[in-house]
Amino acid sequence: MQPRLRSTIHGLSHPPGAPLSLYALGRIAGAGRDIRTQRNKLRYVIALTAAGALNALLLYALGAAMTSSRKIGLFAALLWALCPAFTAYATFAQDVFYALFFNLALLLLWRSAAAAAPPWPALVALGLVFFCLTMLTYSWVLATALAAAFLGIAGLQKRRPWRDTLARIALPLAVMTLAAAALLVYARLDYLAAYGVASGYVREWYRLEGVYQWCMALVGGQLDILLMMGSLAGAAFLAAAAGREPLRGDGLSVRLFLGVLLAVYALPLLFGPNALKMETARCWHWISTVPLVLAAWKLGGEERFPRLAMGAAAGLSAGTSLVLGLLLNFGA
């Protein structure tokens, strides 16, 4: 099976779980073997869109957890559902499916960092999500680095004993490692060889070799986040990120969470290998989650017209999506 997987784009640039998950989604939707038929194409579109739409539920849960407000959670879910990034790519790109696991990791990470005592079930679940990411995309390195950094900083912020913080960091990584090792041995998969194929493919198509290219990829990624969130939502995010009012949920700083997230994505782009540079340069879609929560927090906190502000942001996002769909063929 693996030689056939390597003949696909995702088989060349991702671990084996990427093409297999796409195949599984199609089969669940009833698609046949011939992807060239319109019937099968439509079923794949339906499967990907439905899987990506589940992110709205995670945005609701994450927004409510980070802000202690169900209203803000609903606002964040609405912004996700209408943001140009989701509507433009949801019907043909697997990014929205990968984002499902990344957003679940963000939710479990926040709850694990905020809990007074180590939440063992959540930490085990976080490790299993990390394991799924290892089979789907090499950006699991970013997710685990984010978890270790934020759990460590949260431990210092809350003055937890070092053993408590170490347990929160080590348990998810141990679960991920054991699960991945068991699967690799059982399926006789050479993960390093797969990464070598992906690295060669990325080096051929994404040549980020000079400082100028690294910096432009970094700047371009941030511009993508703002543009693909929708103009008003992007402006609300910037206002919330730069504002002076404290943004805290369960005693944790939301701005600190955002800062660690962006730093984890920026550093590999500047210093990491080519494959990781490619992931960090193009996976802005995943890290728009926390900016969208901040945007929802800012819009929902308007004293006079919170519903009007939120409605305007949703309307502009939907309008941007419509214009992009008319002018650009993202699936070409």
Short mmCIF file of C-alpha atoms in Angstrom, two decimals:
data_model
loop_
_atom_site.label_atom_id
_atom_site.label_comp_id
_atom_site.label_asym_id
_atom_site.label_seq_id
_atom_site.Cartn_x
_atom_site.Cartn_y
_atom_site.Cartn_z
CA MET A 1 0.00 0.00 0.00
CA GLN A 2 2.77 2.48 0.83
CA PRO A 3 4.19 2.81 -2.72
CA ARG A 4 0.71 3.81 -3.90
CA LEU A 5 0.38 6.31 -1.05
CA ARG A 6 3.66 7.91 -2.12
CA SER A 7 2.18 8.68 -5.54
CA THR A 8 -0.20 11.24 -3.97
CA ILE A 9 0.69 14.76 -2.87
CA HIS A 10 -0.21 14.13 0.76
CA GLY A 11 1.49 10.76 0.61
CA LEU A 12 4.71 12.50 -0.45
CA SER A 13 4.63 15.36 2.06
CA HIS A 14 2.80 13.84 5.05
CA PRO A 15 2.87 10.72 7.22
CA PRO A 16 0.79 7.74 6.03
CA GLY A 17 -2.25 8.77 8.09
CA ALA A 18 -2.86 11.78 5.84
CA PRO A 19 -3.82 10.00 2.60
CA LEU A 20 -5.44 7.14 4.53
CA SER A 21 -7.66 9.56 6.48
CA LEU A 22 -8.80 11.21 3.25
CA TYR A 23 -9.57 7.81 1.78
CA ALA A 24 -11.50 6.87 4.95
CA LEU A 25 -13.54 10.09 4.86
CA GLY A 26 -14.51 9.39 1.27
CA ARG A 27 -15.49 5.80 2.03
CA ILE A 28 -17.61 6.93 5.00
CA ALA A 29 -19.43 9.30 2.65
CA GLY A 30 -19.99 6.47 0.18
CA ALA A 31 -17.43 7.49 -2.44
CA GLY A 32 -16.24 4.83 -4.86
CA ARG A 33 -12.72 4.14 -6.07
CA ASP A 34 -12.69 6.40 -9.12
CA ILE A 35 -12.13 9.95 -7.83
CA ARG A 36 -12.58 11.36 -11.36
CA THR A 37 -16.36 10.88 -11.39
CA GLN A 38 -18.50 13.83 -10.31
CA ARG A 39 -20.47 11.67 -7.88
CA ASN A 40 -17.35 10.65 -5.98
CA LYS A 41 -15.93 14.18 -6.04
CA LEU A 42 -19.16 15.48 -4.51
CA ARG A 43 -19.05 12.87 -1.77
CA TYR A 44 -15.48 13.82 -0.89
CA VAL A 45 -16.52 17.49 -0.76
CA ILE A 46 -19.38 16.63 1.59
CA ALA A 47 -17.12 14.49 3.80
CA LEU A 48 -14.39 17.13 4.12
CA THR A 49 -16.84 19.96 4.74
CA ALA A 50 -18.70 17.98 7.39
CA ALA A 51 -15.48 17.01 9.16
CA GLY A 52 -14.23 20.60 9.07
CA ALA A 53 -17.53 21.92 10.40
CA LEU A 54 -16.90 20.03 13.65
CA ASN A 55 -14.24 22.66 14.38
CA ALA A 56 -17.08 25.08 15.20
CA LEU A 57 -17.98 22.90 18.19
CA LEU A 58 -14.37 22.97 19.36
CA LEU A 59 -14.26 26.75 18.90
CA TYR A 60 -17.34 27.04 21.10
CA ALA A 61 -15.75 24.88 23.80
CA LEU A 62 -12.38 26.64 23.55
CA GLY A 63 -13.91 30.11 23.60
CA ALA A 64 -16.07 29.27 26.59
CA ALA A 65 -13.10 27.71 28.43
CA MET A 66 -10.73 30.60 27.76
CA THR A 67 -13.20 33.37 28.62
CA SER A 68 -15.58 31.61 31.05
CA SER A 69 -18.44 32.81 28.82
CA ARG A 70 -20.71 30.65 26.67
CA LYS A 71 -21.70 33.74 24.70
CA ILE A 72 -18.10 34.35 23.67
CA GLY A 73 -17.83 30.66 22.80
CA LEU A 74 -20.83 30.97 20.48
CA PHE A 75 -19.37 34.11 18.92
CA ALA A 76 -16.04 32.33 18.32
CA ALA A 77 -17.83 29.36 16.71
CA LEU A 78 -19.79 31.71 14.43
CA LEU A 79 -16.63 33.55 13.36
CA TRP A 80 -14.96 30.23 12.55
CA ALA A 81 -17.91 28.97 10.52
CA LEU A 82 -17.97 32.14 8.40
CA CYS A 83 -14.26 32.99 8.26
CA PRO A 84 -12.88 33.03 4.69
CA ALA A 85 -10.17 30.54 5.65
CA PHE A 86 -12.74 27.85 6.41
CA THR A 87 -15.22 28.57 3.64
CA ALA A 88 -12.53 28.88 0.94
CA TYR A 89 -10.68 25.67 1.72
CA ALA A 90 -13.21 23.46 3.51
CA THR A 91 -14.51 21.71 0.40
CA PHE A 92 -11.22 20.41 -1.00
CA ALA A 93 -8.29 20.82 1.43
CA GLN A 94 -7.50 18.49 4.31
CA ASP A 95 -6.27 21.40 6.40
CA VAL A 96 -9.69 21.68 8.04
CA PHE A 97 -9.50 18.00 9.03
CA TYR A 98 -6.02 18.40 10.52
CA ALA A 99 -7.25 21.54 12.30
CA LEU A 100 -9.84 19.37 14.04
CA PHE A 101 -7.08 17.60 15.96
CA PHE A 102 -5.02 20.74 16.49
CA ASN A 103 -8.02 22.61 17.91
CA LEU A 104 -8.83 19.68 20.17
CA ALA A 105 -5.22 19.78 21.38
CA LEU A 106 -5.56 23.51 22.12
CA LEU A 107 -8.75 22.89 24.12
CA LEU A 108 -7.23 20.05 26.14
CA LEU A 109 -4.04 22.05 26.64
CA TRP A 110 -5.90 25.05 28.06
CA ARG A 111 -7.92 22.87 30.43
CA SER A 112 -4.80 20.97 31.49
CA ALA A 113 -2.97 24.20 32.25
CA ALA A 114 -5.92 25.79 34.08
CA ALA A 115 -6.85 22.84 36.33
CA ALA A 116 -5.78 23.14 39.96
CA ALA A 117 -4.71 19.49 40.15
CA PRO A 118 -3.28 17.51 37.23
CA PRO A 119 -6.33 16.41 35.16
CA TRP A 120 -5.17 12.90 34.30
CA PRO A 121 -7.96 12.02 31.82
CA ALA A 122 -7.44 15.28 29.91
CA LEU A 123 -3.66 14.75 29.84
CA VAL A 124 -4.06 11.20 28.51
CA ALA A 125 -6.53 12.45 25.89
CA LEU A 126 -4.04 15.19 24.92
CA GLY A 127 -1.39 12.52 24.38
CA LEU A 128 -3.74 10.52 22.15
CA VAL A 129 -4.48 13.64 20.09
CA PHE A 130 -0.73 14.20 19.72
CA PHE A 131 -0.44 10.59 18.53
CA CYS A 132 -3.10 11.21 15.87
CA LEU A 133 -1.19 14.29 14.73
CA THR A 134 2.03 12.26 14.37
CA MET A 135 0.23 10.09 11.83
CA LEU A 136 -1.39 13.03 9.99
CA THR A 137 1.22 15.78 9.76
CA TYR A 138 4.77 16.51 10.82
CA SER A 139 3.57 19.68 12.53
CA TRP A 140 2.93 17.56 15.65
CA VAL A 141 6.33 18.94 16.65
CA LEU A 142 4.73 22.39 16.91
CA ALA A 143 1.76 21.12 18.94
CA THR A 144 3.95 19.30 21.46
CA ALA A 145 6.39 22.22 21.74
CA LEU A 146 3.46 24.56 22.39
CA ALA A 147 2.12 22.23 25.08
CA ALA A 148 5.46 21.89 26.87
CA ALA A 149 6.14 25.63 26.75
CA PHE A 150 2.70 26.76 27.89
CA LEU A 151 2.32 24.15 30.61
CA GLY A 152 5.74 25.12 31.93
CA ILE A 153 4.97 28.86 31.88
CA ALA A 154 1.54 28.29 33.43
CA GLY A 155 3.19 26.29 36.21
CA LEU A 156 5.54 29.17 36.94
CA GLN A 157 2.69 31.68 36.79
CA LYS A 158 0.59 29.70 39.27
CA ARG A 159 3.65 28.76 41.37
CA ARG A 160 3.01 25.06 41.15
CA PRO A 161 5.49 22.47 42.46
CA TRP A 162 7.92 21.42 39.78
CA ARG A 163 6.76 17.79 39.99
CA ASP A 164 3.19 18.88 39.22
CA THR A 165 4.30 20.81 36.14
CA LEU A 166 6.62 18.04 35.00
CA ALA A 167 3.81 15.48 35.26
CA ARG A 168 1.51 17.64 33.12
CA ILE A 169 4.20 17.91 30.46
CA ALA A 170 5.53 14.36 30.55
CA LEU A 171 2.29 12.35 30.59
CA PRO A 172 0.90 13.50 27.19
CA LEU A 173 4.31 13.08 25.56
CA ALA A 174 4.69 9.60 27.04
CA VAL A 175 1.23 8.53 25.83
CA MET A 176 1.98 9.89 22.35
CA THR A 177 5.36 8.13 22.18
CA LEU A 178 4.06 4.76 23.38
CA ALA A 179 1.06 4.80 21.03
CA ALA A 180 3.18 5.86 18.04
CA ALA A 181 5.87 3.28 18.78
CA ALA A 182 3.27 0.51 19.09
CA LEU A 183 1.69 1.41 15.74
CA LEU A 184 5.00 1.75 13.93
CA VAL A 185 6.13 -1.66 15.16
CA TYR A 186 2.77 -3.31 14.42
CA ALA A 187 2.47 -1.86 10.91
CA ARG A 188 6.23 -2.07 10.21
CA LEU A 189 6.35 1.59 9.22
CA ASP A 190 9.64 3.45 8.83
CA TYR A 191 8.69 6.91 10.07
CA LEU A 192 12.13 8.41 9.48
CA ALA A 193 12.13 7.17 5.88
CA ALA A 194 8.68 8.71 5.34
CA TYR A 195 9.97 11.98 6.74
CA GLY A 196 12.96 11.78 4.40
CA VAL A 197 10.62 11.49 1.40
CA ALA A 198 8.56 14.42 2.66
CA SER A 199 11.64 16.53 3.30
CA GLY A 200 12.91 15.91 -0.22
CA TYR A 201 9.53 16.80 -1.72
CA VAL A 202 9.31 20.00 0.32
CA ARG A 203 12.88 20.98 -0.56
CA GLU A 204 11.95 20.67 -4.23
CA TRP A 205 8.85 22.88 -4.06
CA TYR A 206 9.33 25.17 -1.04
CA ARG A 207 12.83 26.59 -1.07
CA LEU A 208 13.10 28.68 2.09
CA GLU A 209 16.87 28.91 2.16
CA GLY A 210 17.72 32.58 2.73
CA VAL A 211 16.99 34.96 5.57
CA TYR A 212 14.84 37.12 3.26
CA GLN A 213 12.68 34.14 2.29
CA TRP A 214 12.27 33.09 5.92
CA CYS A 215 11.21 36.57 6.95
CA MET A 216 8.78 36.95 4.04
CA ALA A 217 7.21 33.58 4.86
CA LEU A 218 6.86 34.69 8.48
CA VAL A 219 5.27 38.02 7.54
CA GLY A 220 3.10 36.40 4.86
CA GLY A 221 1.77 33.85 7.33
CA GLN A 222 0.68 36.57 9.74
CA LEU A 223 -0.96 38.55 6.93
CA ASP A 224 -2.83 35.42 5.90
CA ILE A 225 -4.16 35.03 9.44
CA LEU A 226 -5.55 38.57 9.45
CA LEU A 227 -6.95 38.50 5.91
CA MET A 228 -8.53 35.08 6.14
CA MET A 229 -10.17 35.83 9.50
CA GLY A 230 -12.26 38.55 7.86
CA SER A 231 -11.47 42.26 8.05
CA LEU A 232 -13.52 43.25 11.10
CA ALA A 233 -12.66 40.08 12.99
CA GLY A 234 -8.97 40.70 12.22
CA ALA A 235 -9.23 44.29 13.46
CA ALA A 236 -10.99 43.12 16.64
CA PHE A 237 -8.24 40.58 17.24
CA LEU A 238 -5.52 43.22 16.92
CA ALA A 239 -7.42 45.54 19.25
CA ALA A 240 -7.81 42.79 21.84
CA ALA A 241 -4.18 41.68 21.56
CA ALA A 242 -2.85 45.24 21.93
CA GLY A 243 -5.37 46.44 24.54
CA ARG A 244 -4.56 47.13 28.17
CA GLU A 245 -7.53 45.43 29.80
CA PRO A 246 -6.63 42.09 31.42
CA LEU A 247 -7.75 39.07 29.41
CA ARG A 248 -7.78 36.13 31.76
CA GLY A 249 -9.64 32.86 32.03
CA ASP A 250 -9.24 30.56 35.04
CA GLY A 251 -6.33 32.72 36.16
CA LEU A 252 -4.39 32.22 32.92
CA SER A 253 -3.46 35.06 30.57
CA VAL A 254 -5.02 34.68 27.13
CA ARG A 255 -2.41 37.04 25.69
CA LEU A 256 0.32 34.84 27.10
CA PHE A 257 -1.27 31.82 25.41
CA LEU A 258 -1.35 33.73 22.13
CA GLY A 259 2.25 34.88 22.52
CA VAL A 260 3.56 31.37 23.17
CA LEU A 261 1.54 30.05 20.23
CA LEU A 262 2.93 32.60 17.79
CA ALA A 263 6.48 32.19 19.12
CA VAL A 264 6.34 28.41 18.68
CA TYR A 265 5.32 28.93 15.05
CA ALA A 266 7.83 31.71 14.36
CA LEU A 267 10.99 30.08 15.72
CA PRO A 268 10.90 26.89 13.58
CA LEU A 269 10.23 29.02 10.51
CA LEU A 270 13.48 30.84 11.14
CA PHE A 271 15.65 27.98 12.41
CA GLY A 272 13.95 24.66 11.63
CA PRO A 273 14.42 22.19 8.76
CA ASN A 274 12.75 22.81 5.41
CA ALA A 275 9.79 20.50 6.05
CA LEU A 276 8.94 22.29 9.28
CA LYS A 277 9.42 25.69 7.62
CA MET A 278 6.83 24.71 5.05
CA GLU A 279 4.35 23.64 7.73
CA THR A 280 4.77 26.83 9.75
CA ALA A 281 4.60 29.04 6.67
CA ARG A 282 1.33 27.62 5.40
CA CYS A 283 -0.57 26.38 8.47
CA TRP A 284 -1.84 29.80 9.53
CA HIS A 285 -5.32 28.28 9.21
CA TRP A 286 -4.78 26.25 12.39
CA ILE A 287 -3.44 29.00 14.61
CA SER A 288 -6.27 31.39 13.69
CA THR A 289 -8.25 29.63 16.42
CA VAL A 290 -6.95 31.63 19.36
CA PRO A 291 -7.04 34.97 17.44
CA LEU A 292 -10.69 34.25 16.64
CA VAL A 293 -11.43 33.74 20.35
CA LEU A 294 -9.78 37.09 21.10
CA ALA A 295 -11.79 38.72 18.32
CA ALA A 296 -15.02 37.25 19.70
CA TRP A 297 -14.06 38.44 23.19
CA LYS A 298 -13.49 41.98 21.91
CA LEU A 299 -16.66 42.10 19.82
CA GLY A 300 -18.81 40.49 22.50
CA GLY A 301 -17.50 42.90 25.12
CA GLU A 302 -18.69 46.02 23.31
CA GLU A 303 -20.76 47.96 25.85
CA ARG A 304 -23.34 49.48 23.50
CA PHE A 305 -23.88 47.22 20.52
CA PRO A 306 -22.24 43.81 21.03
CA ARG A 307 -24.74 42.01 18.79
CA LEU A 308 -24.41 44.65 16.08
CA ALA A 309 -20.60 44.45 16.18
CA MET A 310 -20.71 40.67 16.06
CA GLY A 311 -23.25 40.70 13.24
CA ALA A 312 -21.13 43.13 11.25
CA ALA A 313 -18.03 40.95 11.69
CA ALA A 314 -19.93 37.84 10.64
CA GLY A 315 -21.44 39.66 7.64
CA LEU A 316 -18.08 40.97 6.46
CA SER A 317 -16.51 37.53 6.81
CA ALA A 318 -19.32 35.94 4.81
CA GLY A 319 -19.07 38.69 2.18
CA THR A 320 -15.31 38.22 1.89
CA SER A 321 -15.83 34.49 1.43
CA LEU A 322 -18.37 35.13 -1.31
CA VAL A 323 -16.03 37.51 -3.18
CA LEU A 324 -13.13 35.08 -2.89
CA GLY A 325 -15.33 32.30 -4.26
CA LEU A 326 -16.33 34.45 -7.23
CA LEU A 327 -12.84 35.68 -8.07
CA LEU A 328 -10.58 32.77 -7.16
CA ASN A 329 -10.71 29.05 -7.81
CA PHE A 330 -9.00 27.68 -4.73
CA GLY A 331 -9.50 24.08 -5.77
CA ALA A 332 -7.69 24.44 -9.11
#
